[in-house]
Coordinates of C-alpha atoms (C1' of nucleotides) in Angstrom, one line a residue:
Chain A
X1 CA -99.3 1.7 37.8
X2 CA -102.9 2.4 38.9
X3 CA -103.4 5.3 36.2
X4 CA -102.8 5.7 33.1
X5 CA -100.4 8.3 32.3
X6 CA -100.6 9.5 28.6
X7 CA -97.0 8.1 27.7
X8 CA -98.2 4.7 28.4
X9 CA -101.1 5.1 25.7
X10 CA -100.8 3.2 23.0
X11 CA -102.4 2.9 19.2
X12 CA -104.6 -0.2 18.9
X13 CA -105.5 -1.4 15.5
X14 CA -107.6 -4.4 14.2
X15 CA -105.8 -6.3 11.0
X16 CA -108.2 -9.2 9.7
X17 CA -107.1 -11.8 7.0
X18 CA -109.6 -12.5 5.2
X19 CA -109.4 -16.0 3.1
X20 CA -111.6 -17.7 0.8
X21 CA -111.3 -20.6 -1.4
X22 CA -111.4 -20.2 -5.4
X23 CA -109.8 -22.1 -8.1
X24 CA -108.7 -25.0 -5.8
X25 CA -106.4 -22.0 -4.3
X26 CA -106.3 -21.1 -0.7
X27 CA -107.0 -16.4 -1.3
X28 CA -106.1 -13.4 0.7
X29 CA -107.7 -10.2 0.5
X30 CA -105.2 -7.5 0.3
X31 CA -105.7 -3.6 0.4
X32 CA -103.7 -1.3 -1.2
X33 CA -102.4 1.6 1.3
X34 CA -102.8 5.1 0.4
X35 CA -100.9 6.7 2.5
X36 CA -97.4 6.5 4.7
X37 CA -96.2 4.7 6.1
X38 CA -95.9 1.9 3.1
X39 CA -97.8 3.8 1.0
X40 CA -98.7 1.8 -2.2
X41 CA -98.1 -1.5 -0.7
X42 CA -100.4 -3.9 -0.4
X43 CA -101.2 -4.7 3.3
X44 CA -104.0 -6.6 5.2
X45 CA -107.4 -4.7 5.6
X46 CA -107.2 -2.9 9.1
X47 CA -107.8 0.2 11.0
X48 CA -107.9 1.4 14.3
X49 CA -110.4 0.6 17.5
X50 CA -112.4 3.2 18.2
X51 CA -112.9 4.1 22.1
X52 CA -116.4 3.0 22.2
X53 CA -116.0 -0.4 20.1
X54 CA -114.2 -3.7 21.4
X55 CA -111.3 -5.7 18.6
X56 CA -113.9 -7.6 17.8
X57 CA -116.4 -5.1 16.7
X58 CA -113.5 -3.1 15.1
X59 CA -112.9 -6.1 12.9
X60 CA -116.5 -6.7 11.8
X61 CA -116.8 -3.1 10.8
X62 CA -113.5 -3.6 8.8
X63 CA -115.1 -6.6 7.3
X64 CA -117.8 -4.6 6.2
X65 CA -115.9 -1.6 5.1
X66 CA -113.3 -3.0 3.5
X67 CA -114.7 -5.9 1.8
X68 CA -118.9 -5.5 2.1
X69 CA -118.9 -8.8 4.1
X70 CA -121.0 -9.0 7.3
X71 CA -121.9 -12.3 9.1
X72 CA -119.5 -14.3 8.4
X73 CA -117.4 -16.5 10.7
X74 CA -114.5 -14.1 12.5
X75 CA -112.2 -15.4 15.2
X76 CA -109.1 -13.6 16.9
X77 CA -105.8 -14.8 16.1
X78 CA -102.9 -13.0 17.8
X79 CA -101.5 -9.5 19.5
X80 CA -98.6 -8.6 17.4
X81 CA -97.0 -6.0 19.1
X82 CA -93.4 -5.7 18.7
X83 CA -92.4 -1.8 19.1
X84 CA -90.8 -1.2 15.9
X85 CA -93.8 -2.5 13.8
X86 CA -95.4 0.8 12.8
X87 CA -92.3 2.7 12.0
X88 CA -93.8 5.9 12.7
X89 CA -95.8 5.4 15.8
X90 CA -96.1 2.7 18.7
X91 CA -99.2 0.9 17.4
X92 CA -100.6 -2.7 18.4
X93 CA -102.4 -5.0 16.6
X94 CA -105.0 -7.3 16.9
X95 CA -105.0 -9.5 14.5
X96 CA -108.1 -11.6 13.1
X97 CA -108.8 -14.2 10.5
X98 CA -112.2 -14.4 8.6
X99 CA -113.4 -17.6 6.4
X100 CA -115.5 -16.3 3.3
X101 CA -117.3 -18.7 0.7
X102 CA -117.0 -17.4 -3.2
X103 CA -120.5 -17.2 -3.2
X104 CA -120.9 -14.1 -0.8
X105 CA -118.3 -11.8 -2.6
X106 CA -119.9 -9.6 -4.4
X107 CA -119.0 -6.8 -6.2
X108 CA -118.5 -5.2 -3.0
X109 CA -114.4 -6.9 -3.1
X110 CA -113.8 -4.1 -5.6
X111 CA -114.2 -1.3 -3.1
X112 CA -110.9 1.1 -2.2
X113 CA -108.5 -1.1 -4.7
X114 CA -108.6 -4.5 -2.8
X115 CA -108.3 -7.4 -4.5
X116 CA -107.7 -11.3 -4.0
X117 CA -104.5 -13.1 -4.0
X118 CA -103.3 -16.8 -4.3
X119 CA -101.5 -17.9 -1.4
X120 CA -99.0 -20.7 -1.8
X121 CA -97.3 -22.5 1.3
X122 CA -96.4 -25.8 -0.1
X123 CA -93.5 -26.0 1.9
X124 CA -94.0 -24.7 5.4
X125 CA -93.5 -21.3 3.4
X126 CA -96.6 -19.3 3.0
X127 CA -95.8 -17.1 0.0
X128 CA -98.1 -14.8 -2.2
X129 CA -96.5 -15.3 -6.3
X130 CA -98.1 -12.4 -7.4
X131 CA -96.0 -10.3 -5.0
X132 CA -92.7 -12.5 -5.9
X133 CA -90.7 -14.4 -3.3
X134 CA -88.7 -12.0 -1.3
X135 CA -89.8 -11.3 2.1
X136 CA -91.4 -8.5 2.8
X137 CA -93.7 -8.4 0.7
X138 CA -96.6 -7.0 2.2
X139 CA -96.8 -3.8 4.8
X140 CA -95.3 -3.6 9.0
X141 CA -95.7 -7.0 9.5
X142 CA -98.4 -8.4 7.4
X143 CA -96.4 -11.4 6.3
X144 CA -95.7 -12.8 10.0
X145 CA -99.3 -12.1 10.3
X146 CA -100.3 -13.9 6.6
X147 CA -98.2 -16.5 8.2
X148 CA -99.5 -17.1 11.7
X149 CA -102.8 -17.1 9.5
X150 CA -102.2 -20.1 7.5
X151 CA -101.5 -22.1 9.9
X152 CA -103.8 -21.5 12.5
X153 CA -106.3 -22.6 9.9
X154 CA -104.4 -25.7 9.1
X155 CA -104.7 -26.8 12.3
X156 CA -108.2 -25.5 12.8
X157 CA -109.0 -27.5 10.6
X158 CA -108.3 -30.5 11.0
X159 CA -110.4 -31.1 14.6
X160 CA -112.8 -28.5 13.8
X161 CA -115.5 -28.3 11.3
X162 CA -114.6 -25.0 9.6
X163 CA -114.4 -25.6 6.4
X164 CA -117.7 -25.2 5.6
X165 CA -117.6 -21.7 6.0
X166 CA -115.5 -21.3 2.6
X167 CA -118.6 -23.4 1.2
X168 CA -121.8 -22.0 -0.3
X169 CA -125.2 -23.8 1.4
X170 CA -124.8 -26.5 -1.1
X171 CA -121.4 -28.5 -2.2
X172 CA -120.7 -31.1 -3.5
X173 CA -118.1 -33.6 -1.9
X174 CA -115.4 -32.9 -4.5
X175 CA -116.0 -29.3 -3.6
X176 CA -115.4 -29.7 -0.1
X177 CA -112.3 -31.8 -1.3
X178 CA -110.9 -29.0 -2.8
X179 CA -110.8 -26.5 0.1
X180 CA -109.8 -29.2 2.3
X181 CA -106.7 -29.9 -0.5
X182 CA -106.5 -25.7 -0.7
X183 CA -106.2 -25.2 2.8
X184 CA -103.8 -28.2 3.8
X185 CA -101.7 -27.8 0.7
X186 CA -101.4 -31.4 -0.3
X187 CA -103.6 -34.1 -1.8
X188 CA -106.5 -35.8 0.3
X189 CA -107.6 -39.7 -1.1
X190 CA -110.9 -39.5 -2.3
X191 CA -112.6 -42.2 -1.1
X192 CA -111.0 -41.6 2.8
X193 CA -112.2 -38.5 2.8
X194 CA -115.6 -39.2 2.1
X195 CA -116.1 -41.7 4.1
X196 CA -114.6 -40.2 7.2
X197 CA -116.8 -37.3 6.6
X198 CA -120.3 -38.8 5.9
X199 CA -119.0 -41.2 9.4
X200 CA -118.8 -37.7 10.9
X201 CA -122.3 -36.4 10.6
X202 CA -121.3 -33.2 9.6
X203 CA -122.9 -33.3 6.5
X204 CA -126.3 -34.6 5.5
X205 CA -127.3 -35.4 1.8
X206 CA -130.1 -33.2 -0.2
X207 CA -132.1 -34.3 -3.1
X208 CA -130.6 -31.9 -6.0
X209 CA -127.6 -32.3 -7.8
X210 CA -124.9 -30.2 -9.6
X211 CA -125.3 -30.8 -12.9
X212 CA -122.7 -29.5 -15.2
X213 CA -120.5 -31.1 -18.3
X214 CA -120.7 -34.4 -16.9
X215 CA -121.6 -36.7 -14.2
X216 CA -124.3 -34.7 -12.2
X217 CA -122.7 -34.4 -8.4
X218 CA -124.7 -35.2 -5.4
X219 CA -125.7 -32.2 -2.9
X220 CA -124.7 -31.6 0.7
X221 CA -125.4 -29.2 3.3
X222 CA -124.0 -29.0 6.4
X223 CA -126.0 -30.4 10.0
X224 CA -124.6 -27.7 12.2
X225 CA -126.0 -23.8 10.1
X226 CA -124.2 -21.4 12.5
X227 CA -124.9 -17.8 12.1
Chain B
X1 CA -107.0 6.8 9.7
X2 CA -103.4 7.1 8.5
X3 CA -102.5 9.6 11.9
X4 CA -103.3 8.2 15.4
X5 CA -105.6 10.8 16.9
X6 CA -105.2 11.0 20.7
X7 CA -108.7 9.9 21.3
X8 CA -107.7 6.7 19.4
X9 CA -105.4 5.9 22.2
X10 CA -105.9 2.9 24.3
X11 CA -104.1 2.2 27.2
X12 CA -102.6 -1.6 26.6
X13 CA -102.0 -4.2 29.1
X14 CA -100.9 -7.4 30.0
X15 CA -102.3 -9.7 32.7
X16 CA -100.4 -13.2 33.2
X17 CA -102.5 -16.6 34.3
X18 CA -99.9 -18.3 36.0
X19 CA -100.4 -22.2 36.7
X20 CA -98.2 -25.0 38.8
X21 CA -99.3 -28.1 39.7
X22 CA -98.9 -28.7 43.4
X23 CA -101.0 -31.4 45.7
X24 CA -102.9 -32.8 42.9
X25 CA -104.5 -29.5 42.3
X26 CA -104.2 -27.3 39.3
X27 CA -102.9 -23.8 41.1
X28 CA -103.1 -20.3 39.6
X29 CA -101.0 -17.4 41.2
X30 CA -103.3 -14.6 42.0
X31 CA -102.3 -10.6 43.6
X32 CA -104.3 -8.7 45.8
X33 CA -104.9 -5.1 44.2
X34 CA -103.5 -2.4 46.2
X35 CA -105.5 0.5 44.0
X36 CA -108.8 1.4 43.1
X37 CA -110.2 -0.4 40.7
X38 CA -111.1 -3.5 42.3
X39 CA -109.0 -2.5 45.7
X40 CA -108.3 -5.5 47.8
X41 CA -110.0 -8.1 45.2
X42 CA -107.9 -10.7 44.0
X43 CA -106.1 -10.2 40.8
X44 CA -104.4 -12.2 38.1
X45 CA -100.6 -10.3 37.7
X46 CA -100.4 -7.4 35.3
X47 CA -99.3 -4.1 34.1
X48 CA -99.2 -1.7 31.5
X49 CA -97.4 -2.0 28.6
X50 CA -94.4 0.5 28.3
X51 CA -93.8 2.5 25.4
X52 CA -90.7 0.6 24.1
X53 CA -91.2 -2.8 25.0
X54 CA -93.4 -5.8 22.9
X55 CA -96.3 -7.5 25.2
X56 CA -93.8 -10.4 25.2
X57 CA -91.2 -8.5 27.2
X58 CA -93.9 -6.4 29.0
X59 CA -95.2 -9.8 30.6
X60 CA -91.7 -11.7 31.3
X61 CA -91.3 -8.9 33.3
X62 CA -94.7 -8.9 35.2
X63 CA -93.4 -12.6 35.6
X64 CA -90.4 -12.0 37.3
X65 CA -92.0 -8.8 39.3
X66 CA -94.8 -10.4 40.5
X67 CA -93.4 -13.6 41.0
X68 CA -89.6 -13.8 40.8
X69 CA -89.9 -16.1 37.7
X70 CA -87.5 -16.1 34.7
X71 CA -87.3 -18.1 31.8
X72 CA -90.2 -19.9 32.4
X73 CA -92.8 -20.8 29.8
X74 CA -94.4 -18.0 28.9
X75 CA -97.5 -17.7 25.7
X76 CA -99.9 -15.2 24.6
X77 CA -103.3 -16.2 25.5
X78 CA -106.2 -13.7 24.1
X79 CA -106.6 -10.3 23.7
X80 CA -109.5 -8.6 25.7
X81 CA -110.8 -5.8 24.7
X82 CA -114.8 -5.3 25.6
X83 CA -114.3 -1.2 26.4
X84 CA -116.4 -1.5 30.1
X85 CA -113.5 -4.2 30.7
X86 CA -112.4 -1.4 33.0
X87 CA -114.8 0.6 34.6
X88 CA -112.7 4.0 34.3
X89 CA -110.6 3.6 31.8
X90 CA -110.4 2.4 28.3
X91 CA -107.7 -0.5 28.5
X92 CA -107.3 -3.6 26.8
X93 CA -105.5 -6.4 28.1
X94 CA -103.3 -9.1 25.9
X95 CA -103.5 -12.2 28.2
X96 CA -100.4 -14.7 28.7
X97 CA -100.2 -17.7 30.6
X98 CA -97.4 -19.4 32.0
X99 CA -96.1 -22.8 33.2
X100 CA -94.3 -23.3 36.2
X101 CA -92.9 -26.5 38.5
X102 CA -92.7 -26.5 42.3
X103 CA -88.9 -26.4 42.1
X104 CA -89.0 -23.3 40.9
X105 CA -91.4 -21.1 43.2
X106 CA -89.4 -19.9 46.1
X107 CA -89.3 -17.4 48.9
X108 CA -90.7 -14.8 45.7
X109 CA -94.2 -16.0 45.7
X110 CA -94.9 -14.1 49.0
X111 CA -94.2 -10.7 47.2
X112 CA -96.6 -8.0 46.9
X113 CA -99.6 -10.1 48.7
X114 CA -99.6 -12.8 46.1
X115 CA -100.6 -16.3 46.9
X116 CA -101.8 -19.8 45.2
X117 CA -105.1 -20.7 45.1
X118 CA -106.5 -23.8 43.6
X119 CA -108.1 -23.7 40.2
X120 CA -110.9 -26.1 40.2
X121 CA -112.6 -27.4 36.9
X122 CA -115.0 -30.7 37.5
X123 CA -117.9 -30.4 35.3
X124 CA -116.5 -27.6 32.8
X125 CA -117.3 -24.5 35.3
X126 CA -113.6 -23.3 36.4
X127 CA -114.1 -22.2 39.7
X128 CA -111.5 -20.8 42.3
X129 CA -113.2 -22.3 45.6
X130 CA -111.9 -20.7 47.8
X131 CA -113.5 -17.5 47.0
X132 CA -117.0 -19.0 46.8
X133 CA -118.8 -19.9 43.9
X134 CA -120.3 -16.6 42.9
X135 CA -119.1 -14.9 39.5
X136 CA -117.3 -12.9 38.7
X137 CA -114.6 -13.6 42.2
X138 CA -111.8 -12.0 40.8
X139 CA -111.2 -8.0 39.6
X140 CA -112.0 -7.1 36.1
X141 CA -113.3 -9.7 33.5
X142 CA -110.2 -11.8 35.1
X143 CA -112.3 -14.9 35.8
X144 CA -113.3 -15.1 31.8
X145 CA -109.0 -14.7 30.9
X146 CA -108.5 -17.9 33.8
X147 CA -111.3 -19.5 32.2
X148 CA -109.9 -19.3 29.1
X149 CA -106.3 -20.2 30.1
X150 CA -107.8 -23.2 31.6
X151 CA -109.5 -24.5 28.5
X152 CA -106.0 -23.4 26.4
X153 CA -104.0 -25.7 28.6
X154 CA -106.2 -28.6 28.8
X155 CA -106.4 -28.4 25.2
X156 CA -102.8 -27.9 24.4
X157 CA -101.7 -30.9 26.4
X158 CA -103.3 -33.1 24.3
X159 CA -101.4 -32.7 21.8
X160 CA -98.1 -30.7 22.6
X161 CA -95.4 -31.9 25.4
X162 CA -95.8 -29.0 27.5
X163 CA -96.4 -30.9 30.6
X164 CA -93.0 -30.8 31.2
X165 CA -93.3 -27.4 32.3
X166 CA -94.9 -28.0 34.8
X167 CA -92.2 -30.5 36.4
X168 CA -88.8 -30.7 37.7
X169 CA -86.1 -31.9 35.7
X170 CA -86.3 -35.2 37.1
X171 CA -89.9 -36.5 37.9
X172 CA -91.7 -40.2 38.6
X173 CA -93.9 -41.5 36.4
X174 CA -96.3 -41.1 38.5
X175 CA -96.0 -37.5 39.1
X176 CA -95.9 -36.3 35.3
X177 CA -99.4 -38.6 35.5
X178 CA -100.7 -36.1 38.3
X179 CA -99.6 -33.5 36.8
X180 CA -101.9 -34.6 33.1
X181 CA -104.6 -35.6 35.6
X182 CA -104.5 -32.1 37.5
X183 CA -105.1 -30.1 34.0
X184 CA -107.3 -32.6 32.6
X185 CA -109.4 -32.8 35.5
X186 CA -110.2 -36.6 35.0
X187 CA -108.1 -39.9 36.4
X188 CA -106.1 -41.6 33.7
X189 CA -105.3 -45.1 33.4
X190 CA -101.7 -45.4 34.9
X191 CA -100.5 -48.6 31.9
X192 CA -102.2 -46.8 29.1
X193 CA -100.3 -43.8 30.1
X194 CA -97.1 -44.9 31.2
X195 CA -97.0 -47.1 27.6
X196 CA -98.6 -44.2 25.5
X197 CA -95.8 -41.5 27.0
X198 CA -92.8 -43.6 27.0
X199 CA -93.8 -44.8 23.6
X200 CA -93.9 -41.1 22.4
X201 CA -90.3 -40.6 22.4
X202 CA -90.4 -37.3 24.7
X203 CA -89.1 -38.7 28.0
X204 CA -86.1 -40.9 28.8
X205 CA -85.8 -43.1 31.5
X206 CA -82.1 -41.8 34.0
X207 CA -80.3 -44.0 36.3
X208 CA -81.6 -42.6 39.8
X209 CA -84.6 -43.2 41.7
X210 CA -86.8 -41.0 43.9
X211 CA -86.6 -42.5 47.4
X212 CA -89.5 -42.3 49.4
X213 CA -91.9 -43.9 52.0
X214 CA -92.2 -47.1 50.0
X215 CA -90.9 -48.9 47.0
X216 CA -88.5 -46.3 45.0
X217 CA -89.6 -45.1 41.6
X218 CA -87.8 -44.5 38.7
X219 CA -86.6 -40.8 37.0
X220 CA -87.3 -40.0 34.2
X221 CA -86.4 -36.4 32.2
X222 CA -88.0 -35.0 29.0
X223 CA -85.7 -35.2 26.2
X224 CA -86.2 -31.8 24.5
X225 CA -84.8 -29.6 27.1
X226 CA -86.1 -26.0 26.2
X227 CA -84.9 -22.7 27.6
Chain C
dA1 C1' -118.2 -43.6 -28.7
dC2 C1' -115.6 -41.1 -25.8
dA3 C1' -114.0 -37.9 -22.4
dA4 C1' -114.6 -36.4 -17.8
dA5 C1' -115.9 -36.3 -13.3
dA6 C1' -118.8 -39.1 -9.8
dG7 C1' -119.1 -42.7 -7.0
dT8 C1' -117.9 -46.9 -4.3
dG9 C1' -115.1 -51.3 -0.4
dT10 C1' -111.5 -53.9 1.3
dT11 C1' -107.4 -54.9 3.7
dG12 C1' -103.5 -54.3 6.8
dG13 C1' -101.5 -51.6 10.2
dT14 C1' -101.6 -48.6 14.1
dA15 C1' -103.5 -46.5 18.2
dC16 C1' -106.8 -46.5 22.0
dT17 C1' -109.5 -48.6 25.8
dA18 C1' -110.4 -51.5 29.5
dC19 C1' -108.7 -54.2 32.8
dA20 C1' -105.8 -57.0 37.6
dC21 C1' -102.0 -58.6 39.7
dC22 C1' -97.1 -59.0 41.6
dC23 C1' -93.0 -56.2 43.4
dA24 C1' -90.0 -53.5 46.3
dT25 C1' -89.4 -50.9 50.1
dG26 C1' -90.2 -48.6 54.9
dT27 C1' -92.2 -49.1 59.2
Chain D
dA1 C1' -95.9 -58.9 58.3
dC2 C1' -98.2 -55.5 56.3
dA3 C1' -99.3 -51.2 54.1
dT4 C1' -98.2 -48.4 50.3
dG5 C1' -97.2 -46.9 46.0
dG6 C1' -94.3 -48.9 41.8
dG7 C1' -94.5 -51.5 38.0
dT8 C1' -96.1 -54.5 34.1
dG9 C1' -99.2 -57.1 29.3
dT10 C1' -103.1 -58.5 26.5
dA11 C1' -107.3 -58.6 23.9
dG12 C1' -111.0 -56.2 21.5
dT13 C1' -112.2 -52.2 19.0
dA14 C1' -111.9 -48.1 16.2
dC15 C1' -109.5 -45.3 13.2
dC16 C1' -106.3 -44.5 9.3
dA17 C1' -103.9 -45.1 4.8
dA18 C1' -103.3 -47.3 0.6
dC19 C1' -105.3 -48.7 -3.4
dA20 C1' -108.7 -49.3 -8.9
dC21 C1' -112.6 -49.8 -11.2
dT22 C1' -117.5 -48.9 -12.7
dT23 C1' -121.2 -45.4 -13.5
dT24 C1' -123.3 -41.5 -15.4
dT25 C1' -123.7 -37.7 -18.1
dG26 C1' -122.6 -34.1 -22.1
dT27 C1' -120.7 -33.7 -26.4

DNA sequence: ACAAAAGTGTTGGTACTACACCCATGT
DNA sequence: ACATGGGTGTAGTACCAACACTTTTGT
């Protein structure tokens, strides 16, 4: 118990879910895998810690390696470690979310055939169309992970000011609706919503405006930049 | 990246924070180390993971090694992973913590030099007092995994009935509000709480009363019995 | 002029806070 | 009889949900 014998060694791998908000839809980056196990599915970006690097600095170099991102907001989720995962060898992993605004993907989401996917989970069910209904749909157990994903941000949500980091700098209140509406997966009243949020101080007005086919849209930023 | 090199081996671990409430006093269940590192400092209950088990099962049965517990509450915490966590080897640790009443802590809690020792949490430090104020007091990064069961707990409470777990089957008023004020680590209003919880649905009044130095009081039970 | 999204207040109900006195029992 | 913990209600405030119309712009 006080050494480590080589038996009781152990893979350790980083998977990070990273969502962002487009087309009032709630998005998921998937990857898809090149080799066994699961080859050609799509799965969650991932990889394994190195020896020198903690979970959480495996996951921001996945971030950037699989999906050009750096900087943005990155939080741990859960150990899923359930022996049979990996069918081939005993691997766990460390699972982590990341919240991404449209406005820093680049051209960068292209890289290694990785693309994004609508989520749905109008029902308690967190589902991906695209990759029809049946469950499994994604790699090892990328779907429980999807899952536990969803709705940590759900609640997140709703007591902490994260939706902002699916936002650009500059929104507009309907556009904050929307992710709030993407996220949640039901329909917010309009005038509750902004009033509880201006009340809140978490946003402060800017003098510019969206202008677009209509009515121009009043600017907002958020009080609290992090990062 | 598809094949686990041996150097991409970790060794994986589980330590276990595990609370009661007894005397007013949030308590936390803490081993002395027997091996180098951290010989004779005071420990938080853990092990390696084994080769065919999940970090679920691998901690359930630190619980009932370390502390002859089964079937108690039982949740993953965190996942630590900094790689000088350990100062020989690379390990990382997935953190549980677990809920336990008086009733249940027996003759075991005197195995393998374990004892209680009071978790104190005033003015958002979390200190164990006695072993003196200077950080780090316990072996490995162990006082940041308490620190952070602490903070889980107190926030979970708020808004999931897990108090409960910390209790009897049959418990006073007055003790479940301890038991909130002990984690909380403020006084509560005994009307507003008695009025809020019994309005809540989650406890139901039973025909017995605990017998004492002074006026009896009545039992109550929870009325989701888990496990 | 019209289509489309922006913007704006009130009302009723519910939940939270603060607060002080009488009751039942053992000694 | 008294000391100790058990038990109870109300009033003010803040938050939440439901709800519909006017304004501004581009076309």
């Amino acid at each position: 118990m006080n050494t480590i014998e080589p038996s009781d060694r152990i893979g350790v791998a980083v998977d990070v879910v990273i969502f962002t908000v487009d087309d009032g839809h709630l998005q998921v980056l998937l990857s898809r895998r090149e080799h066994e196990p699961f080859e050609d599915r799509w799965a969650l970006p991932g990889g394994f810690v190195r020896p020198d690097e903690s979970a959480d600095q495996a996951a921001e170099r996945e971030l950037t390696a699989k999906a050009g991102l750096v900087g943005v907001f990155l939080e741990q989720l859960y150990t899923f470690s359930d022996p049979a995962r990996d069918p081939r060898n005993r691997v766990v992993s460390v699972a982590y979310y990341a919240l991404v605004s449209r406005d820093r993907l680049g051209a960068q989401a292209g890289l290694r055939e990785s693309r994004w996917f609508r989520v749905d989970h109008g029902a308690g069910e967190v589902q991906v169309p695209e990759l029809g209904l049946a469950k499994p749909c994604l790699a090892f157990d990328h779907d429980r992970i999807l899952e536990a994903a969803v709705h940590r941000i759900q609640g997140k949500l709703e007591y902490v000011p994260i939706g902002f980091q699916l936002l650009p700098q500059r929104f507009t209140l309907t556009e904050i609706q929307q992710v709030y509406e993407a996220v949640l997966g039901h329909p917010i009243d309009k005038r509750n919503f902004r009033s509880k949020l201006l009340k809140s101080g978490q946003v402060r007005e800017v003098d510019a405006y969206r202008t677009g086919a209509h009515r121009p849209a009043r600017l907002y930023e958020f009080t609290r930049r992090t990062f």
